[in-house]
Short mmCIF file of C-alpha atoms and ligand atoms in Angstrom, two decimals:
data_model
loop_
_atom_site.label_atom_id
_atom_site.label_comp_id
_atom_site.label_asym_id
_atom_site.label_seq_id
_atom_site.Cartn_x
_atom_site.Cartn_y
_atom_site.Cartn_z
CA MET A 139 233.10 97.27 24.72
CA SER A 140 229.65 98.00 26.44
CA VAL A 141 228.75 101.51 28.37
CA LYS A 142 229.34 99.84 31.64
CA LYS A 143 232.53 98.45 31.10
CA GLU A 144 233.89 101.45 29.23
CA LYS A 145 232.81 103.62 31.99
CA SER A 146 234.50 101.04 34.60
CA ALA A 147 237.81 101.32 32.00
CA ILE A 148 237.87 105.10 32.47
CA LEU A 149 237.58 104.99 36.03
CA ASP A 150 240.29 102.38 36.29
CA GLN A 151 242.27 104.59 34.40
CA GLN A 152 241.66 107.55 36.02
CA ASP A 153 242.50 105.67 39.75
CA LYS A 154 245.75 104.66 38.37
CA LYS A 155 246.67 108.54 37.45
CA LEU A 156 245.41 109.40 40.79
CA LYS A 157 247.54 107.28 42.47
CA GLU A 158 250.58 108.03 40.48
CA GLN A 159 249.68 111.76 41.36
CA LEU A 160 249.59 111.24 45.32
CA SER A 161 252.61 109.11 45.35
CA LYS A 162 254.55 111.86 44.37
CA ILE A 163 253.05 114.28 47.12
CA LYS A 164 254.66 113.66 50.74
CA HIS A 165 252.15 115.21 52.97
CA LYS A 166 248.57 115.78 52.39
CA ILE A 167 246.30 118.54 54.85
CA MET A 168 242.85 119.42 54.46
CA VAL A 169 242.49 121.98 56.21
CA MET A 170 238.69 122.15 57.71
CA SER A 171 236.38 123.69 59.89
CA GLY A 172 232.70 122.57 61.95
CA LYS A 173 231.70 126.14 60.36
CA GLY A 174 232.10 129.17 58.13
CA GLY A 175 233.95 132.13 59.03
CA VAL A 176 236.32 131.08 61.30
CA GLY A 177 239.29 132.20 58.73
CA LYS A 178 239.83 128.44 57.29
CA SER A 179 240.52 129.85 53.68
CA THR A 180 243.02 132.34 55.56
CA VAL A 181 244.73 129.79 57.22
CA ALA A 182 244.99 127.36 54.37
CA VAL A 183 246.55 130.26 52.44
CA ASN A 184 249.06 131.71 54.69
CA ILE A 185 250.25 128.04 55.76
CA ALA A 186 250.70 127.41 51.93
CA VAL A 187 252.44 130.73 51.15
CA GLY A 188 254.79 130.56 54.33
CA LEU A 189 255.76 126.70 53.77
CA SER A 190 256.78 127.86 50.19
CA LEU A 191 258.69 130.37 51.69
CA GLN A 192 260.23 128.12 53.66
CA ASP A 193 261.69 126.55 50.57
CA PHE A 194 259.17 123.88 50.21
CA MET A 195 257.31 122.80 47.16
CA VAL A 196 253.81 123.40 47.75
CA GLY A 197 250.23 122.67 46.19
CA LEU A 198 246.88 124.46 47.38
CA LEU A 199 243.56 123.36 46.23
CA ASP A 200 240.78 125.23 47.00
CA VAL A 201 238.22 122.38 46.92
CA ASP A 202 235.21 124.67 47.82
CA LEU A 203 233.10 124.67 44.64
CA HIS A 204 230.20 126.84 45.78
CA GLY A 205 232.61 130.02 46.72
CA PRO A 206 236.07 129.61 45.64
CA SER A 207 238.00 132.53 47.60
CA ILE A 208 241.79 131.18 47.31
CA PRO A 209 242.70 132.92 43.95
CA LYS A 210 241.61 136.56 45.58
CA MET A 211 243.71 135.95 48.41
CA LEU A 212 246.64 135.42 46.76
CA GLY A 213 245.92 137.97 44.04
CA ALA A 214 246.12 135.68 41.43
CA ARG A 215 243.03 135.83 39.36
CA ASP A 216 244.73 136.36 36.18
CA LEU A 217 246.84 133.41 36.06
CA LYS A 218 245.97 130.44 34.09
CA LEU A 219 246.33 126.61 34.18
CA THR A 220 249.30 125.83 32.07
CA ARG A 221 249.64 122.80 28.98
CA ARG A 222 252.29 120.63 29.41
CA PRO A 223 254.50 119.31 26.52
CA ASP A 224 252.66 115.96 27.10
CA GLY A 225 249.35 117.73 27.04
CA ARG A 226 248.42 117.56 30.09
CA LEU A 227 246.86 120.27 32.24
CA GLY A 228 249.41 121.91 35.13
CA ALA A 229 248.55 123.65 38.09
CA ILE A 230 248.43 127.43 38.48
CA LYS A 231 252.14 128.57 39.25
CA TYR A 232 251.93 131.40 42.03
CA SER A 233 255.70 131.26 42.22
CA PRO A 234 258.58 128.68 41.86
CA ASN A 235 257.63 126.92 45.00
CA LEU A 236 253.87 127.35 45.33
CA LYS A 237 251.14 125.89 42.62
CA PHE A 238 247.61 126.37 42.91
CA LEU A 239 244.21 125.22 41.52
CA SER A 240 240.69 126.56 41.91
CA ILE A 241 237.50 126.14 40.06
CA GLU A 242 237.23 129.82 39.96
CA PRO A 243 239.83 130.07 36.68
CA LEU A 244 237.69 127.79 34.90
CA LEU A 245 234.08 129.38 35.56
CA PRO A 246 233.12 131.96 33.06
CA ALA A 247 232.35 134.85 35.11
CA GLU A 248 233.79 136.10 38.48
CA ASP A 249 230.17 135.51 40.10
CA SER A 250 228.98 132.85 38.27
CA ALA A 251 226.42 130.88 40.91
CA ILE A 252 227.10 127.21 39.98
CA ILE A 253 224.84 123.93 41.52
CA TRP A 254 226.61 121.57 41.62
CA ARG A 255 225.44 117.72 42.65
CA GLY A 256 226.69 115.58 44.64
CA PRO A 257 228.43 113.06 41.93
CA ILE A 258 229.44 115.96 39.78
CA LYS A 259 231.18 117.43 42.83
CA ILE A 260 233.34 113.97 43.36
CA SER A 261 234.21 113.79 40.23
CA ALA A 262 235.55 117.25 39.73
CA ILE A 263 237.38 117.10 43.06
CA ARG A 264 238.99 113.53 41.54
CA GLN A 265 239.84 115.09 38.49
CA PHE A 266 241.40 118.08 40.05
CA ILE A 267 243.85 116.05 41.79
CA GLY A 268 244.00 113.16 39.27
CA ASP A 269 244.05 114.52 35.88
CA ILE A 270 246.19 117.70 36.73
CA ASP A 271 249.87 117.63 37.13
CA TRP A 272 250.98 118.92 40.58
CA GLY A 273 254.61 117.24 40.01
CA GLU A 274 256.19 116.74 43.22
CA LEU A 275 255.07 118.04 46.38
CA ASP A 276 256.30 118.24 49.93
CA TYR A 277 253.35 119.84 50.69
CA LEU A 278 249.63 119.61 49.18
CA VAL A 279 247.21 122.16 51.24
CA ILE A 280 243.41 121.45 50.26
CA ASP A 281 241.08 124.36 51.52
CA ALA A 282 237.72 122.27 52.01
CA PRO A 283 234.38 124.12 52.36
CA PRO A 284 232.98 124.04 56.22
CA GLY A 285 231.31 120.91 57.59
CA THR A 286 231.44 117.70 56.73
CA GLY A 287 229.61 117.46 53.69
CA ASP A 288 230.38 116.13 50.19
CA GLU A 289 233.56 117.82 49.83
CA PRO A 290 235.63 117.06 52.69
CA LEU A 291 234.04 113.61 52.08
CA THR A 292 235.73 112.98 48.90
CA VAL A 293 238.55 114.43 49.76
CA ALA A 294 238.99 111.95 52.77
CA LYS A 295 238.15 109.00 50.15
CA THR A 296 240.32 110.29 47.23
CA ILE A 297 243.31 111.12 49.74
CA PRO A 298 243.09 108.42 52.06
CA ASP A 299 246.31 109.31 53.69
CA ALA A 300 245.61 112.94 53.71
CA TYR A 301 245.90 114.97 57.76
CA ALA A 302 242.99 116.80 59.11
CA LEU A 303 243.94 120.30 60.24
CA ILE A 304 240.67 121.90 62.27
CA VAL A 305 240.32 125.62 62.31
CA THR A 306 238.03 127.23 65.13
CA THR A 307 237.78 130.13 67.15
CA PRO A 308 237.51 130.67 70.71
CA GLN A 309 233.94 130.90 71.08
CA GLU A 310 231.71 128.42 72.62
CA VAL A 311 229.77 127.67 69.55
CA SER A 312 233.06 127.16 67.45
CA LEU A 313 234.16 124.80 70.03
CA ILE A 314 231.09 122.52 69.89
CA ASP A 315 231.90 122.03 65.95
CA VAL A 316 234.94 121.57 66.63
CA LYS A 317 233.60 118.30 68.32
CA LYS A 318 231.99 117.09 64.91
CA SER A 319 234.99 117.65 63.17
CA ILE A 320 237.20 115.16 65.36
CA LYS A 321 233.79 112.66 64.95
CA PHE A 322 233.57 113.17 61.47
CA CYS A 323 237.70 112.46 60.99
CA GLN A 324 237.46 109.11 63.00
CA LYS A 325 234.19 108.17 61.45
CA VAL A 326 236.43 108.58 57.91
CA LYS A 327 239.71 107.30 59.19
CA MET A 328 241.23 110.42 58.96
CA ARG A 329 244.30 111.30 61.08
CA ILE A 330 244.19 114.78 62.67
CA LEU A 331 247.52 117.05 62.67
CA GLY A 332 245.86 119.20 65.06
CA LEU A 333 243.93 122.54 66.33
CA ILE A 334 244.80 126.21 65.53
CA GLU A 335 242.46 128.77 67.24
CA ASN A 336 242.59 132.02 64.88
CA MET A 337 241.10 135.48 65.64
CA SER A 338 242.20 134.87 69.15
CA GLY A 339 242.98 138.06 71.24
CA PHE A 340 243.27 140.87 69.13
CA ILE A 341 246.08 143.32 67.69
CA CYS A 342 245.93 147.11 68.09
CA PRO A 343 245.49 148.58 64.57
CA HIS A 344 247.41 151.83 66.40
CA CYS A 345 250.17 150.16 68.39
CA GLY A 346 250.50 146.63 66.77
CA LYS A 347 250.29 145.21 70.50
CA PRO A 348 248.37 142.38 70.97
CA LEU A 349 245.03 142.91 73.57
CA ASP A 350 242.64 140.58 75.18
CA LEU A 351 239.54 141.97 74.31
CA PHE A 352 237.84 138.48 73.42
CA LYS A 353 237.96 135.41 75.29
CA ARG A 354 240.95 133.19 74.21
CA GLY A 355 242.50 129.46 74.87
CA GLY A 356 239.25 127.52 74.57
CA GLY A 357 241.13 125.58 71.52
CA GLN A 358 243.91 124.80 73.70
CA LYS A 359 241.81 123.34 76.48
CA LEU A 360 239.74 121.61 73.72
CA ALA A 361 242.66 120.32 72.22
CA GLU A 362 243.88 118.95 75.06
CA GLU A 363 241.07 117.36 76.13
CA MET A 364 240.21 115.53 72.91
CA GLY A 365 243.76 114.50 73.02
CA ILE A 366 245.11 116.32 69.69
CA ARG A 367 247.74 118.24 68.96
CA PHE A 368 247.65 122.58 69.69
CA LEU A 369 249.22 123.83 66.93
CA GLY A 370 248.80 127.49 67.83
CA LYS A 371 247.11 130.54 68.11
CA ILE A 372 246.17 133.59 65.41
CA PRO A 373 245.07 136.76 66.76
CA VAL A 374 242.85 139.12 64.94
CA ASP A 375 244.24 141.67 62.82
CA PRO A 376 242.88 143.76 60.68
CA ARG A 377 245.80 143.87 58.20
CA VAL A 378 244.72 140.01 57.88
CA VAL A 379 241.85 141.13 55.98
CA ASP A 380 243.43 143.58 54.41
CA THR A 381 246.34 141.73 52.69
CA GLY A 382 243.68 139.10 52.01
CA ASP A 383 241.88 141.56 49.99
CA ARG A 384 244.80 142.95 48.42
CA GLY A 385 245.86 139.24 47.40
CA LYS A 386 249.22 139.34 49.30
CA PRO A 387 248.94 136.73 52.03
CA ILE A 388 250.06 138.65 55.70
CA VAL A 389 253.18 135.98 55.88
CA GLY A 390 254.78 137.65 52.75
CA ALA A 391 253.31 141.21 53.16
CA TYR A 392 254.41 141.90 56.80
CA PRO A 393 257.12 139.20 57.78
CA GLU A 394 257.72 140.85 60.96
CA SER A 395 254.17 141.59 62.16
CA LEU A 396 252.83 139.41 65.54
CA THR A 397 250.55 137.82 63.21
CA ALA A 398 253.35 136.69 60.39
CA GLN A 399 254.89 135.44 63.55
CA ALA A 400 252.11 133.77 64.88
CA PHE A 401 251.62 132.11 61.52
CA GLU A 402 255.28 131.20 61.60
CA GLU A 403 255.05 129.17 64.89
CA VAL A 404 251.98 127.47 63.83
CA ILE A 405 254.09 126.48 60.37
CA ARG A 406 256.77 125.39 62.65
CA ASN A 407 254.25 122.74 64.51
CA ILE A 408 252.72 121.56 61.33
CA ILE A 409 256.21 120.84 59.89
CA SER A 410 257.23 118.70 63.47
CA ALA A 411 253.56 117.11 63.40
CA THR A 412 254.00 116.41 59.72
CA GLU A 413 257.02 114.62 60.01
CA GLU A 414 256.54 113.17 63.43
CA MET A 415 253.34 111.55 62.14
CA HIS A 416 255.26 110.31 59.16
CA LYS A 417 257.86 109.02 60.69
CA GLU A 418 255.18 107.25 63.53
CA VAL A 419 253.98 105.15 60.23
CA LEU A 420 257.82 104.15 59.78
CA GLU A 421 258.32 103.01 63.22
CA GLU A 422 255.29 101.54 63.48
CA LYS A 423 254.48 103.62 66.93
CA TYR A 424 250.91 104.13 64.74
CA MET A 425 249.73 101.55 63.23
CA ARG A 426 246.07 100.48 61.28
CA ILE A 427 245.98 96.65 61.30
CA ALA A 428 243.47 95.19 59.13
CA VAL A 429 242.33 91.71 60.41
CA PRO A 430 240.19 89.24 57.97
CA ILE A 431 237.27 88.07 59.57
CA ALA A 432 234.02 85.64 58.91
CA THR A 433 232.13 87.15 61.77
CA PRO A 434 233.15 89.88 64.55
CA GLN A 435 234.11 87.47 66.92
CA LYS A 436 235.87 84.71 64.28
CA PHE A 437 238.98 85.36 62.36
CA GLU A 438 239.32 84.22 58.96
CA ALA A 439 242.34 82.18 57.32
CA ASN A 440 240.96 81.44 54.03
CA PRO A 441 241.75 84.21 51.67
CA GLU A 442 238.90 83.38 49.00
CA LYS A 443 236.54 84.76 51.93
CA PHE A 444 238.32 87.85 52.47
CA ASP A 445 235.71 90.10 52.56
CA LEU A 446 235.02 91.61 55.83
CA PHE A 447 237.96 93.10 58.09
CA ALA A 448 238.46 94.60 61.50
CA LEU A 449 240.38 97.47 61.34
CA TYR A 450 242.75 98.26 64.70
CA ASP A 451 244.32 101.70 65.30
CA ILE A 452 247.26 101.23 67.30
CA GLU A 453 249.49 104.20 68.91
CA ASN A 454 252.36 103.36 70.95
CA ASN A 455 251.35 100.05 71.38
CA LYS A 456 247.96 100.74 73.03
CA LEU A 457 244.56 100.10 71.04
CA LEU A 458 243.00 103.26 70.44
CA VAL A 459 240.37 102.47 68.35
CA LYS A 460 238.47 99.65 66.22
CA ASP A 461 236.28 99.28 63.45
CA VAL A 462 234.85 96.87 61.09
CA ALA A 463 234.75 97.29 57.14
CA LYS A 464 233.23 95.10 54.28
CA LYS A 465 235.51 95.27 51.04
CA PRO A 466 233.28 95.42 47.89
CA GLU A 467 232.90 92.38 46.21
CA ASN A 468 234.82 93.61 42.60
CA GLN A 469 237.91 95.57 44.63
CA ALA A 470 241.22 94.44 44.61
CA LEU A 471 242.31 93.55 48.23
CA VAL A 472 245.35 95.85 47.86
CA ASP A 473 243.24 98.50 46.94
CA PHE A 474 240.72 98.34 49.96
CA LEU A 475 243.19 98.56 51.79
CA GLN A 476 244.88 101.37 50.60
CA GLU A 477 241.58 103.11 50.89
CA GLN A 478 241.07 102.11 54.51
CA VAL A 479 244.77 103.43 55.07
CA ALA A 480 245.94 100.20 56.66
CA THR A 481 249.41 100.16 57.57
CA HIS A 482 249.33 96.49 58.12
CA ILE A 483 247.69 93.21 57.93
CA LEU A 484 247.61 89.84 59.90
CA LEU A 485 247.21 87.16 57.78
CA HIS A 486 247.18 83.13 58.84
CA ALA A 487 250.74 81.37 58.12
CA SER A 488 249.00 79.77 55.17
CA ASN A 489 248.36 82.65 53.34
CA THR A 490 251.27 83.04 51.92
CA SER A 491 251.39 84.22 48.01
CA VAL A 492 248.44 86.83 49.53
CA ALA A 493 251.16 88.33 52.16
CA ASP A 494 253.91 88.35 49.21
CA GLU A 495 251.82 89.91 46.86
CA LEU A 496 250.56 92.45 49.78
CA THR A 497 254.16 93.48 50.94
CA SER A 498 255.63 94.18 47.75
CA GLN A 499 252.58 96.87 47.84
CA GLY A 500 253.93 98.46 50.72
CA ILE A 501 251.73 96.65 53.27
CA ARG A 502 253.36 95.19 56.45
CA VAL A 503 251.98 91.54 56.93
CA PHE A 504 251.75 89.89 60.78
CA ILE A 505 251.00 86.39 60.55
CA THR A 506 249.52 84.03 63.05
CA GLU A 507 249.50 80.31 63.25
CA GLU A 508 245.81 80.46 65.12
CA ILE A 509 242.80 79.87 63.32
CA GLU A 510 239.57 79.58 64.96
CA ALA A 511 240.15 82.67 67.22
CA ASN A 512 238.46 85.77 68.31
CA PRO A 513 240.31 88.87 66.54
CA ASP A 514 240.58 91.05 69.39
CA ASN A 515 242.51 88.58 71.51
CA LEU A 516 245.07 88.28 68.46
CA ILE A 517 245.73 91.95 68.41
CA HIS A 518 246.05 91.86 72.40
CA THR A 519 248.42 88.98 71.76
CA LEU A 520 250.26 90.63 69.12
CA LEU A 521 250.57 93.79 70.95
CA SER A 522 252.07 91.79 74.19
CA GLN A 523 254.27 90.13 72.21
CA ARG A 524 255.46 93.77 70.84
CA GLY A 525 255.61 95.76 73.89
N1 ATP B 106 243.11 136.50 62.17
C1 ATP B 106 242.12 137.08 61.88
N2 ATP B 106 242.13 138.63 61.87
C2 ATP B 106 241.16 139.54 61.06
N3 ATP B 106 240.43 138.97 60.37
C3 ATP B 106 240.38 137.54 59.84
C4 ATP B 106 241.44 136.93 60.37
N4 ATP B 106 241.12 135.54 59.77
C5 ATP B 106 240.32 135.63 59.20
N5 ATP B 106 240.02 136.68 58.84
C6 ATP B 106 239.02 137.24 57.78
O1 ATP B 106 237.30 136.61 58.32
C7 ATP B 106 236.87 136.75 57.04
C8 ATP B 106 236.43 135.06 56.81
O2 ATP B 106 237.67 134.48 56.53
P1 ATP B 106 238.11 133.30 55.70
O3 ATP B 106 237.12 133.36 54.04
O4 ATP B 106 239.21 132.96 55.49
O5 ATP B 106 237.01 132.12 56.48
P2 ATP B 106 236.46 130.81 55.83
O6 ATP B 106 236.35 129.91 57.55
O7 ATP B 106 237.40 130.06 55.07
O8 ATP B 106 235.12 130.83 55.35
P3 ATP B 106 234.42 130.04 54.31
O9 ATP B 106 234.51 128.92 54.96
O10 ATP B 106 232.91 130.44 54.83
O11 ATP B 106 234.53 129.99 53.22
C9 ATP B 106 237.82 137.40 55.88
O12 ATP B 106 237.42 138.29 55.59
C10 ATP B 106 239.15 137.18 56.30
O13 ATP B 106 240.14 138.03 55.99
#
């Protein structure tokens, strides 16, 4: 076998393992923020621990390859990866319901500064998900580094059905970054679960009562403006730092505190938002319909020429966004559609074998008799027939 063929066989095998693993995880949530220091890792850890305390099976993945902080926040720096009877490595077990993985246990020394180049980062993240056994999970919470660089992009590509959870603080500068994160999600076609405002108000260390020292509520206003869910506010609480440093997340350490209760409300909202988004896909309230096109104005009915697609995001029978994507020459149609997170495809009535194959892979098919049509008109007709 040539080196090129061997490499592509390895990648195919890795892809297969990745898909198998991802199919066992019900909801995937990437926690992201436009800038550093807004408490993204703190939020990711408390959400993961909080969900696991409610009996969900949870995985927590730290993909911040430059500054991993999850093992410290969990107080689990000594825990090691486990080896399964079949030889595969398993994620680190923190509690019966929570597993985690971070680059830190794999590093030789605590303060090892590693320089990762783009392609290495990408393959490390793919291995974290595909090569490590996570088992069946209700939630995988992924702590991505701040910004919109390689890591969030790799997660978006590797886990196309992950939802983005954006963390911000009430300050104007952070709110500007939220808009950048929203744009990033639209570009990579990642659905947004919602926004959390961290460090919102202050819990007095003496009386434990909330004080409005700083401006707050900007996140909620922005979420309304941008049409995304607002999942809740977490106050500034000195015990968050203390519990983070001691490796006992506040939701477990002080469950009665106002801050832990604020996290609990956020978690309740996350549970209902994820269920709602899952249901929207099942009930076809949310659809991403792929339409094969010859040119942006012309529908393509010949499956041999399926290489360009218009993608329409539909919510409650209304068109939200349209995009155009090109299928790489060697990529199978089903793989392309899954990567684009297409839920449906619109095909010409003559494309029966393609339709059967895609249906068997979970992509739903709409059929049209039209041939020389404008794809936008086909979508409008489809929506008016359904509405
Ligand atoms: N609600 C809060 N109240 C008080 N301190 C907080 C709160 N949230 C986070 N912090 C503290 O702020 C600091 C930064 O938090 P954290 O590491 O979670 O941020 P981050 O956004 O993940 O940062 P980076 O992306 O740079 O890793 C930590 O010391 C953490 O304990």
